[in-house]
PDB file of C-alpha atoms in Angstrom:
ATOM      1  CA  LEU A   1      -0.178  -0.099   0.321  1.00 45.00           C
ATOM      2  CA  GLY A   2       2.714   2.368   0.756  1.00 47.00           C
ATOM      3  CA  GLY A   3       3.917   2.853  -2.911  1.00 51.00           C
ATOM      4  CA  ARG A   4       0.320   2.800  -4.065  1.00 62.00           C
ATOM      5  CA  VAL A   5      -0.246   6.271  -6.511  1.00 65.00           C
ATOM      6  CA  LYS A   6      -2.683   8.614  -4.993  1.00 80.00           C
ATOM      7  CA  THR A   7      -5.015   9.831  -7.905  1.00 81.00           C
ATOM      8  CA  ARG A   8      -7.723  12.672  -7.681  1.00 86.00           C
ATOM      9  CA  LEU A   9      -9.578  14.365 -10.244  1.00 88.00           C
ATOM     10  CA  TYR A  10      -9.762  18.217  -9.587  1.00 89.00           C
ATOM     11  CA  PRO A  11     -11.952  20.671 -10.874  1.00 91.00           C
ATOM     12  CA  GLU A  12      -9.289  22.945 -12.006  1.00 93.00           C
ATOM     13  CA  ARG A  13      -9.099  20.569 -15.297  1.00 92.00           C
ATOM     14  CA  TRP A  14     -11.988  22.420 -16.520  1.00 94.00           C
ATOM     15  CA  LEU A  15     -10.656  26.090 -16.225  1.00 95.00           C
ATOM     16  CA  MET A  16      -7.090  24.326 -18.031  1.00 95.00           C
ATOM     17  CA  LEU A  17      -9.332  23.151 -20.873  1.00 94.00           C
ATOM     18  CA  PHE A  18     -10.747  26.470 -21.018  1.00 95.00           C
ATOM     19  CA  LEU A  19      -7.716  28.218 -21.536  1.00 95.00           C
ATOM     20  CA  TYR A  20      -6.390  25.547 -24.070  1.00 95.00           C
ATOM     21  CA  SER A  21      -9.696  26.160 -25.778  1.00 93.00           C
ATOM     22  CA  LEU A  22      -9.630  29.951 -25.555  1.00 94.00           C
ATOM     23  CA  ASN A  23      -6.302  29.689 -27.220  1.00 94.00           C
ATOM     24  CA  MET A  24      -7.175  27.185 -30.164  1.00 93.00           C
ATOM     25  CA  CYS A  25     -10.171  29.701 -30.886  1.00 92.00           C
ATOM     26  CA  THR A  26      -8.323  32.566 -31.101  1.00 93.00           C
ATOM     27  CA  CYS A  27      -5.006  31.145 -33.320  1.00 92.00           C
ATOM     28  CA  THR A  28      -7.962  29.447 -35.537  1.00 89.00           C
ATOM     29  CA  ILE A  29      -9.284  33.022 -36.030  1.00 90.00           C
ATOM     30  CA  LEU A  30      -5.937  34.407 -36.525  1.00 91.00           C
ATOM     31  CA  SER A  31      -5.009  31.263 -39.108  1.00 87.00           C
ATOM     32  CA  SER A  32      -8.259  32.165 -41.083  1.00 85.00           C
ATOM     33  CA  LEU A  33      -7.498  36.233 -41.318  1.00 87.00           C
ATOM     34  CA  LEU A  34      -5.998  35.143 -45.706  1.00 85.00           C
ATOM     35  CA  PRO A  35      -8.485  32.378 -46.188  1.00 81.00           C
ATOM     36  CA  SER A  36     -11.357  34.240 -45.019  1.00 82.00           C
ATOM     37  CA  SER A  37     -10.584  37.821 -46.661  1.00 85.00           C
ATOM     38  CA  GLN A  38      -8.565  36.780 -49.692  1.00 84.00           C
ATOM     39  CA  ILE A  39     -10.059  39.210 -52.364  1.00 85.00           C
ATOM     40  CA  PRO A  40      -9.460  42.283 -49.813  1.00 90.00           C
ATOM     41  CA  ALA A  41      -6.228  41.003 -49.034  1.00 90.00           C
ATOM     42  CA  MET A  42      -5.205  41.093 -53.379  1.00 89.00           C
ATOM     43  CA  LYS A  43      -6.513  44.785 -53.412  1.00 91.00           C
ATOM     44  CA  LEU A  44      -4.616  45.799 -50.276  1.00 92.00           C
ATOM     45  CA  TYR A  45      -1.134  44.238 -51.022  1.00 92.00           C
ATOM     46  CA  GLY A  46      -1.591  44.338 -54.965  1.00 92.00           C
ATOM     47  CA  VAL A  47      -0.975  40.885 -55.643  1.00 91.00           C
ATOM     48  CA  ALA A  48      -2.769  38.551 -57.713  1.00 87.00           C
ATOM     49  CA  ALA A  49      -4.016  35.435 -56.152  1.00 82.00           C
ATOM     50  CA  TYR A  50      -1.704  32.932 -57.159  1.00 81.00           C
ATOM     51  CA  PRO A  51       0.993  34.176 -54.872  1.00 86.00           C
ATOM     52  CA  LEU A  52      -1.915  34.192 -51.643  1.00 84.00           C
ATOM     53  CA  VAL A  53      -2.901  30.659 -52.407  1.00 80.00           C
ATOM     54  CA  THR A  54       0.574  29.496 -52.867  1.00 83.00           C
ATOM     55  CA  LEU A  55       1.316  31.144 -49.279  1.00 86.00           C
ATOM     56  CA  MET A  56      -1.614  29.761 -47.680  1.00 81.00           C
ATOM     57  CA  SER A  57      -0.729  26.263 -49.441  1.00 78.00           C
ATOM     58  CA  VAL A  58       3.333  26.407 -48.076  1.00 81.00           C
ATOM     59  CA  VAL A  59       1.378  26.870 -44.272  1.00 82.00           C
ATOM     60  CA  VAL A  60      -0.739  23.599 -44.947  1.00 76.00           C
ATOM     61  CA  PHE A  61       2.480  21.831 -45.228  1.00 78.00           C
ATOM     62  CA  LEU A  62       4.603  23.713 -42.654  1.00 83.00           C
ATOM     63  CA  SER A  63       1.806  21.847 -40.385  1.00 79.00           C
ATOM     64  CA  LEU A  64       3.777  18.629 -41.022  1.00 76.00           C
ATOM     65  CA  PRO A  65       7.309  19.374 -39.961  1.00 83.00           C
ATOM     66  CA  ALA A  66       6.015  21.866 -36.911  1.00 84.00           C
ATOM     67  CA  THR A  67       4.228  18.453 -35.706  1.00 80.00           C
ATOM     68  CA  ILE A  68       7.354  16.977 -35.945  1.00 81.00           C
ATOM     69  CA  ILE A  69       8.993  19.588 -33.767  1.00 85.00           C
ATOM     70  CA  SER A  70       5.935  19.781 -31.190  1.00 84.00           C
ATOM     71  CA  GLY A  71       6.760  15.764 -30.711  1.00 81.00           C
ATOM     72  CA  VAL A  72      10.160  16.745 -29.759  1.00 84.00           C
ATOM     73  CA  LEU A  73       9.858  19.886 -27.421  1.00 89.00           C
ATOM     74  CA  PHE A  74       6.962  18.109 -25.659  1.00 86.00           C
ATOM     75  CA  LYS A  75       9.393  15.296 -24.198  1.00 84.00           C
ATOM     76  CA  ARG A  76      11.958  18.300 -23.367  1.00 88.00           C
ATOM     77  CA  PHE A  77       9.885  21.340 -22.157  1.00 91.00           C
ATOM     78  CA  GLY A  78       6.241  20.190 -21.223  1.00 90.00           C
ATOM     79  CA  ILE A  79       3.079  20.599 -22.567  1.00 90.00           C
ATOM     80  CA  LYS A  80       3.155  24.680 -20.865  1.00 93.00           C
ATOM     81  CA  GLY A  81       6.755  24.996 -22.183  1.00 94.00           C
ATOM     82  CA  THR A  82       5.944  24.229 -25.690  1.00 92.00           C
ATOM     83  CA  CYS A  83       2.323  25.922 -26.278  1.00 94.00           C
ATOM     84  CA  SER A  84       3.747  28.848 -24.415  1.00 95.00           C
ATOM     85  CA  LEU A  85       6.283  29.157 -27.304  1.00 95.00           C
ATOM     86  CA  GLY A  86       3.482  28.360 -29.927  1.00 94.00           C
ATOM     87  CA  LEU A  87       1.274  30.866 -28.356  1.00 96.00           C
ATOM     88  CA  VAL A  88       4.151  33.931 -28.484  1.00 96.00           C
ATOM     89  CA  LEU A  89       5.218  33.049 -32.062  1.00 95.00           C
ATOM     90  CA  SER A  90       1.513  33.319 -32.932  1.00 95.00           C
ATOM     91  CA  ALA A  91       1.094  36.503 -30.954  1.00 96.00           C
ATOM     92  CA  VAL A  92       4.065  38.254 -32.778  1.00 97.00           C
ATOM     93  CA  SER A  93       3.340  37.052 -36.187  1.00 96.00           C
ATOM     94  CA  ALA A  94      -0.433  38.668 -35.656  1.00 96.00           C
ATOM     95  CA  TRP A  95       1.170  42.029 -34.504  1.00 97.00           C
ATOM     96  CA  VAL A  96       3.397  41.361 -37.721  1.00 96.00           C
ATOM     97  CA  MET A  97       0.591  41.434 -39.698  1.00 95.00           C
ATOM     98  CA  VAL A  98      -1.103  44.310 -38.397  1.00 95.00           C
ATOM     99  CA  PHE A  99       1.682  46.203 -39.100  1.00 96.00           C
ATOM    100  CA  ALA A 100       2.243  44.629 -42.752  1.00 95.00           C
ATOM    101  CA  ALA A 101      -1.518  45.577 -43.515  1.00 94.00           C
ATOM    102  CA  LYS A 102      -0.703  48.852 -42.553  1.00 94.00           C
ATOM    103  CA  SER A 103       2.365  49.583 -44.710  1.00 94.00           C
ATOM    104  CA  ARG A 104       0.861  47.604 -47.190  1.00 94.00           C
ATOM    105  CA  MET A 105       4.051  45.424 -47.137  1.00 95.00           C
ATOM    106  CA  TRP A 106       3.425  41.888 -49.101  1.00 94.00           C
ATOM    107  CA  GLU A 107       6.724  40.397 -47.919  1.00 94.00           C
ATOM    108  CA  LEU A 108       6.350  40.992 -44.020  1.00 95.00           C
ATOM    109  CA  GLN A 109       2.637  39.662 -44.398  1.00 94.00           C
ATOM    110  CA  ILE A 110       4.208  36.776 -46.169  1.00 94.00           C
ATOM    111  CA  ALA A 111       6.896  36.275 -42.969  1.00 94.00           C
ATOM    112  CA  ALA A 112       3.728  36.380 -40.180  1.00 94.00           C
ATOM    113  CA  THR A 113       1.878  34.057 -41.961  1.00 92.00           C
ATOM    114  CA  LEU A 114       4.365  31.666 -41.966  1.00 92.00           C
ATOM    115  CA  LEU A 115       5.570  32.544 -38.641  1.00 93.00           C
ATOM    116  CA  ALA A 116       2.001  31.175 -37.354  1.00 92.00           C
ATOM    117  CA  GLY A 117       2.016  28.534 -39.332  1.00 89.00           C
ATOM    118  CA  ILE A 118       4.960  27.312 -36.778  1.00 91.00           C
ATOM    119  CA  GLY A 119       3.535  28.302 -33.734  1.00 91.00           C
ATOM    120  CA  GLY A 120       0.084  26.603 -34.378  1.00 88.00           C
ATOM    121  CA  PRO A 121       1.192  23.690 -34.319  1.00 87.00           C
ATOM    122  CA  LEU A 122       2.725  23.685 -31.000  1.00 90.00           C
ATOM    123  CA  LEU A 123      -0.380  24.509 -29.526  1.00 89.00           C
ATOM    124  CA  ALA A 124      -2.481  22.298 -31.431  1.00 85.00           C
ATOM    125  CA  ASN A 125      -0.980  19.167 -30.796  1.00 83.00           C
ATOM    126  CA  ALA A 126      -1.052  19.006 -27.017  1.00 85.00           C
ATOM    127  CA  CYS A 127      -4.449  18.244 -26.648  1.00 84.00           C
ATOM    128  CA  THR A 128      -4.009  14.725 -25.803  1.00 83.00           C
ATOM    129  CA  GLY A 129      -1.124  15.483 -23.043  1.00 85.00           C
ATOM    130  CA  LEU A 130      -3.835  18.127 -21.626  1.00 89.00           C
ATOM    131  CA  SER A 131      -6.704  15.243 -21.202  1.00 86.00           C
ATOM    132  CA  ALA A 132      -4.122  12.570 -20.215  1.00 86.00           C
ATOM    133  CA  ALA A 133      -2.763  15.143 -16.961  1.00 89.00           C
ATOM    134  CA  TRP A 134      -5.769  16.178 -16.199  1.00 92.00           C
ATOM    135  CA  PHE A 135      -8.776  13.843 -16.958  1.00 90.00           C
ATOM    136  CA  GLY A 136     -10.139  10.735 -16.159  1.00 87.00           C
ATOM    137  CA  GLU A 137     -10.154   8.101 -18.489  1.00 84.00           C
ATOM    138  CA  ASP A 138     -14.206   8.211 -19.097  1.00 85.00           C
ATOM    139  CA  GLU A 139     -13.751  12.394 -19.852  1.00 86.00           C
ATOM    140  CA  ARG A 140     -10.255  12.080 -22.184  1.00 84.00           C
ATOM    141  CA  ASN A 141     -11.953  11.574 -25.524  1.00 82.00           C
ATOM    142  CA  ILE A 142     -14.822  14.304 -25.069  1.00 86.00           C
ATOM    143  CA  SER A 143     -12.213  16.821 -23.437  1.00 86.00           C
ATOM    144  CA  THR A 144      -9.571  16.037 -26.262  1.00 84.00           C
ATOM    145  CA  ALA A 145     -12.343  16.750 -28.889  1.00 82.00           C
ATOM    146  CA  ILE A 146     -13.759  20.118 -27.490  1.00 85.00           C
ATOM    147  CA  GLY A 147     -10.211  21.367 -27.162  1.00 84.00           C
ATOM    148  CA  SER A 148      -8.403  19.833 -30.333  1.00 78.00           C
ATOM    149  CA  THR A 149     -11.219  19.982 -33.061  1.00 76.00           C
ATOM    150  CA  VAL A 150     -14.498  21.573 -31.919  1.00 76.00           C
ATOM    151  CA  ALA A 151     -13.288  24.577 -30.268  1.00 80.00           C
ATOM    152  CA  GLY A 152     -11.474  25.568 -33.234  1.00 79.00           C
ATOM    153  CA  ALA A 153     -13.940  24.468 -35.880  1.00 78.00           C
ATOM    154  CA  VAL A 154     -16.927  26.621 -34.125  1.00 81.00           C
ATOM    155  CA  ALA A 155     -14.504  29.556 -34.074  1.00 84.00           C
ATOM    156  CA  GLY A 156     -13.729  29.136 -37.293  1.00 79.00           C
ATOM    157  CA  ALA A 157     -17.001  28.827 -38.773  1.00 76.00           C
ATOM    158  CA  VAL A 158     -18.146  32.021 -36.911  1.00 81.00           C
ATOM    159  CA  PHE A 159     -15.003  34.283 -37.873  1.00 82.00           C
ATOM    160  CA  ASN A 160     -16.096  33.132 -41.529  1.00 76.00           C
ATOM    161  CA  ASP A 161     -19.530  34.891 -41.008  1.00 76.00           C
ATOM    162  CA  TYR A 162     -18.212  38.349 -40.232  1.00 81.00           C
ATOM    163  CA  ALA A 163     -14.828  38.683 -41.982  1.00 82.00           C
ATOM    164  CA  VAL A 164     -14.249  41.921 -43.697  1.00 82.00           C
ATOM    165  CA  THR A 165     -14.971  41.868 -47.501  1.00 80.00           C
ATOM    166  CA  ALA A 166     -13.521  45.570 -47.484  1.00 85.00           C
ATOM    167  CA  GLU A 167     -10.328  46.104 -48.248  1.00 86.00           C
ATOM    168  CA  GLY A 168     -10.276  49.120 -45.838  1.00 87.00           C
ATOM    169  CA  GLU A 169     -11.375  46.853 -42.943  1.00 90.00           C
ATOM    170  CA  LEU A 170      -8.437  44.493 -43.008  1.00 91.00           C
ATOM    171  CA  VAL A 171      -6.167  46.683 -40.850  1.00 93.00           C
ATOM    172  CA  GLU A 172      -9.020  47.018 -38.185  1.00 93.00           C
ATOM    173  CA  GLU A 173      -9.554  43.345 -38.242  1.00 92.00           C
ATOM    174  CA  PHE A 174      -6.195  42.201 -37.938  1.00 94.00           C
ATOM    175  CA  PHE A 175      -5.343  44.658 -35.048  1.00 96.00           C
ATOM    176  CA  ILE A 176      -8.892  42.811 -33.022  1.00 94.00           C
ATOM    177  CA  CYS A 177      -7.430  39.447 -33.775  1.00 94.00           C
ATOM    178  CA  ALA A 178      -3.841  40.379 -32.659  1.00 96.00           C
ATOM    179  CA  ALA A 179      -5.143  42.163 -29.483  1.00 96.00           C
ATOM    180  CA  LEU A 180      -7.358  38.747 -28.787  1.00 95.00           C
ATOM    181  CA  VAL A 181      -4.529  36.210 -29.392  1.00 96.00           C
ATOM    182  CA  THR A 182      -2.460  38.620 -27.325  1.00 97.00           C
ATOM    183  CA  LEU A 183      -4.717  38.358 -24.185  1.00 97.00           C
ATOM    184  CA  SER A 184      -5.313  34.781 -24.432  1.00 96.00           C
ATOM    185  CA  THR A 185      -1.788  34.043 -24.604  1.00 96.00           C
ATOM    186  CA  ALA A 186      -1.431  36.155 -21.636  1.00 97.00           C
ATOM    187  CA  ALA A 187      -4.312  34.430 -19.303  1.00 96.00           C
ATOM    188  CA  TYR A 188      -2.470  31.116 -20.875  1.00 96.00           C
ATOM    189  CA  LEU A 189       0.791  31.956 -19.277  1.00 96.00           C
ATOM    190  CA  MET A 190      -0.164  33.489 -16.294  1.00 96.00           C
ATOM    191  CA  ILE A 191      -2.944  30.487 -15.291  1.00 96.00           C
ATOM    192  CA  TYR A 192      -2.004  27.433 -16.802  1.00 95.00           C
ATOM    193  CA  ILE A 193      -0.872  24.455 -14.658  1.00 94.00           C
ATOM    194  CA  GLU A 194       1.264  21.772 -16.452  1.00 92.00           C
ATOM    195  CA  THR A 195       0.150  19.274 -14.285  1.00 90.00           C
ATOM    196  CA  PRO A 196      -2.140  18.370 -10.876  1.00 91.00           C
ATOM    197  CA  PRO A 197      -1.053  17.665  -7.712  1.00 89.00           C
ATOM    198  CA  THR A 198      -1.572  14.050  -8.201  1.00 89.00           C
ATOM    199  CA  PRO A 199      -2.333  12.345 -11.339  1.00 86.00           C
ATOM    200  CA  PRO A 200      -6.065  11.484 -12.253  1.00 86.00           C
ATOM    201  CA  THR A 201      -5.687   7.798 -13.080  1.00 79.00           C
ATOM    202  CA  ARG A 202      -2.527   5.684 -12.669  1.00 70.00           C
ATOM    203  CA  ASP A 203      -2.002   5.742 -16.362  1.00 61.00           C
ATOM    204  CA  ALA A 204      -1.822   9.345 -16.851  1.00 56.00           C
ATOM    205  CA  THR A 205       2.020   9.915 -16.404  1.00 48.00           C
ATOM    206  CA  GLY A 206       2.137   9.483 -20.432  1.00 45.00           C
ATOM    207  CA  GLU A 207       5.720   8.163 -20.762  1.00 46.00           C
ATOM    208  CA  THR A 208       6.143   5.775 -23.127  1.00 45.00           C
ATOM    209  CA  GLY A 209      10.195   5.290 -22.478  1.00 49.00           C
ATOM    210  CA  MET A 210      10.911   6.237 -26.121  1.00 51.00           C
ATOM    211  CA  SER A 211      12.652   9.166 -27.429  1.00 54.00           C
ATOM    212  CA  ALA A 212      11.331  11.818 -29.251  1.00 51.00           C
ATOM    213  CA  SER A 213      13.217  10.982 -32.332  1.00 57.00           C
ATOM    214  CA  ALA A 214      12.838   7.640 -31.722  1.00 62.00           C
ATOM    215  CA  ALA A 215       8.660   7.851 -31.359  1.00 56.00           C
ATOM    216  CA  VAL A 216       8.969  10.380 -34.788  1.00 58.00           C
ATOM    217  CA  GLY A 217      11.084   7.422 -36.698  1.00 66.00           C
ATOM    218  CA  GLU A 218       8.612   4.737 -35.575  1.00 65.00           C
ATOM    219  CA  MET A 219       5.697   6.699 -36.614  1.00 61.00           C
ATOM    220  CA  PHE A 220       7.169   6.752 -40.374  1.00 67.00           C
ATOM    221  CA  LYS A 221       7.322   3.341 -40.190  1.00 72.00           C
ATOM    222  CA  ASP A 222       3.505   2.591 -39.602  1.00 69.00           C
ATOM    223  CA  LYS A 223       1.765   2.366 -42.110  1.00 71.00           C
ATOM    224  CA  ASN A 224      -1.711   3.265 -40.229  1.00 64.00           C
ATOM    225  CA  PHE A 225       0.535   6.555 -39.231  1.00 59.00           C
ATOM    226  CA  LEU A 226       1.012   7.387 -42.768  1.00 63.00           C
ATOM    227  CA  ILE A 227      -2.563   6.862 -43.960  1.00 63.00           C
ATOM    228  CA  LEU A 228      -3.614   8.959 -41.506  1.00 55.00           C
ATOM    229  CA  LEU A 229      -0.986  12.004 -42.111  1.00 56.00           C
ATOM    230  CA  PHE A 230      -2.307  11.841 -46.032  1.00 58.00           C
ATOM    231  CA  LEU A 231      -6.234  11.677 -44.802  1.00 53.00           C
ATOM    232  CA  PHE A 232      -5.624  14.413 -41.976  1.00 51.00           C
ATOM    233  CA  THR A 233      -2.287  16.914 -43.475  1.00 50.00           C
ATOM    234  CA  LEU A 234      -2.282  16.365 -46.903  1.00 48.00           C
ATOM    235  CA  ASP A 235      -6.246  15.373 -48.256  1.00 47.00           C
ATOM    236  CA  GLY A 236      -8.238  17.911 -50.004  1.00 44.00           C
ATOM    237  CA  TYR A 237     -10.157  19.515 -47.257  1.00 44.00           C
ATOM    238  CA  GLY A 238      -7.002  22.167 -47.070  1.00 47.00           C
ATOM    239  CA  TRP A 239      -6.871  22.712 -50.885  1.00 46.00           C
ATOM    240  CA  GLY A 240     -10.665  22.865 -50.921  1.00 47.00           C
ATOM    241  CA  LEU A 241     -10.596  25.846 -48.828  1.00 47.00           C
ATOM    242  CA  ILE A 242      -7.634  27.813 -49.840  1.00 46.00           C
ATOM    243  CA  LEU A 243      -8.824  27.603 -53.255  1.00 48.00           C
ATOM    244  CA  VAL A 244     -12.501  28.336 -53.116  1.00 47.00           C
ATOM    245  CA  THR A 245     -12.420  32.118 -53.145  1.00 47.00           C
ATOM    246  CA  SER A 246     -10.205  32.287 -56.327  1.00 50.00           C
ATOM    247  CA  ILE A 247     -12.510  29.707 -57.903  1.00 51.00           C
ATOM    248  CA  LEU A 248     -15.564  31.577 -56.904  1.00 48.00           C
ATOM    249  CA  SER A 249     -14.356  34.980 -58.023  1.00 50.00           C
ATOM    250  CA  ASN A 250     -13.622  33.820 -61.244  1.00 54.00           C
ATOM    251  CA  ILE A 251     -17.369  32.896 -62.055  1.00 52.00           C
ATOM    252  CA  GLY A 252     -18.708  35.735 -60.326  1.00 53.00           C
ATOM    253  CA  TYR A 253     -19.420  35.750 -56.758  1.00 49.00           C
ATOM    254  CA  GLY A 254     -17.147  37.728 -54.188  1.00 49.00           C
ATOM    255  CA  GLN A 255     -15.840  36.977 -50.916  1.00 44.00           C
ATOM    256  CA  HIS A 256     -18.918  36.438 -48.692  1.00 48.00           C
ATOM    257  CA  GLU A 257     -19.750  33.800 -51.067  1.00 49.00           C
ATOM    258  CA  ALA A 258     -16.642  31.893 -50.409  1.00 48.00           C
ATOM    259  CA  ASP A 259     -16.999  32.676 -46.642  1.00 46.00           C
ATOM    260  CA  VAL A 260     -20.333  30.906 -46.432  1.00 52.00           C
ATOM    261  CA  ILE A 261     -18.849  27.716 -48.385  1.00 50.00           C
ATOM    262  CA  MET A 262     -16.169  27.970 -45.883  1.00 47.00           C
ATOM    263  CA  SER A 263     -18.357  28.240 -42.768  1.00 48.00           C
ATOM    264  CA  ILE A 264     -20.458  25.061 -44.155  1.00 51.00           C
ATOM    265  CA  ALA A 265     -17.357  22.972 -44.428  1.00 49.00           C
ATOM    266  CA  ARG A 266     -16.244  24.299 -40.429  1.00 47.00           C
ATOM    267  CA  TYR A 267     -19.070  23.932 -38.840  1.00 45.00           C
ATOM    268  CA  GLY A 268     -19.347  20.172 -40.357  1.00 48.00           C
ATOM    269  CA  SER A 269     -15.783  19.395 -39.088  1.00 48.00           C
ATOM    270  CA  PRO A 270     -16.523  19.040 -35.254  1.00 47.00           C
ATOM    271  CA  SER A 271     -18.884  16.259 -35.805  1.00 44.00           C
ATOM    272  CA  PRO A 272     -16.818  13.122 -35.947  1.00 44.00           C
ATOM    273  CA  PRO A 273     -14.924  13.942 -32.887  1.00 44.00           C
ATOM    274  CA  ILE A 274     -18.066  14.319 -31.183  1.00 42.00           C
ATOM    275  CA  LEU A 275     -19.575  11.501 -32.076  1.00 42.00           C
ATOM    276  CA  PHE A 276     -16.704   9.226 -31.437  1.00 42.00           C
TER     277      PHE A 276
END
């Protein structure tokens, strides 16, 4: 009995999930700024559709190396350290976007977008670790679904409904987004706790006994992982949302119609994790 691990579920777990989900919402909005306002952004920066679509395509591909980096960082710095780095990168990129829009500097917008593309996955890949650290076995599916998918998908869908369609409103939209990202980041840095005083269950350590580099190597040898990688990272969903505005604008529709389609797609995406 002396070596038995004490376990307990702390009510603060819901606050931790809220803080994480809040930041998933603000970071999703940050990543949605260009896709949701492609036409006014093209006018503001004086660029054609191709450079803008190419930039967003590069960000899609950045999710893979950023995810691998996050796995390495989680092992060394834990959930809070890794998420904090991702949030700080996102906050910096948000303010750089404001300056880029105000000064109409497309090159600066490229740098800010790529920075956000690296910072976002550092946060997005932490939810399973949060659930294992704070939640009981029967709660982990729902907490992971809320934090990793539902919060961001709903925020993106709602934002698309209100995304600006006029060039002159972009700076204000970028500023509001930067302020929200900064405030949610500050709340996370000040309040979030890595782990509770005692684990929720005896299996909550989350240790595999394998180094981060070895774990990455093992994943790429697993055909099931490669299939999932294709389905969730390189599938048509991301490409469709990137290209939808350009396609619709070529057949006489505008940014608002593109935002409606993106909202429908994002509203549908929370359904599978909720059901399972």
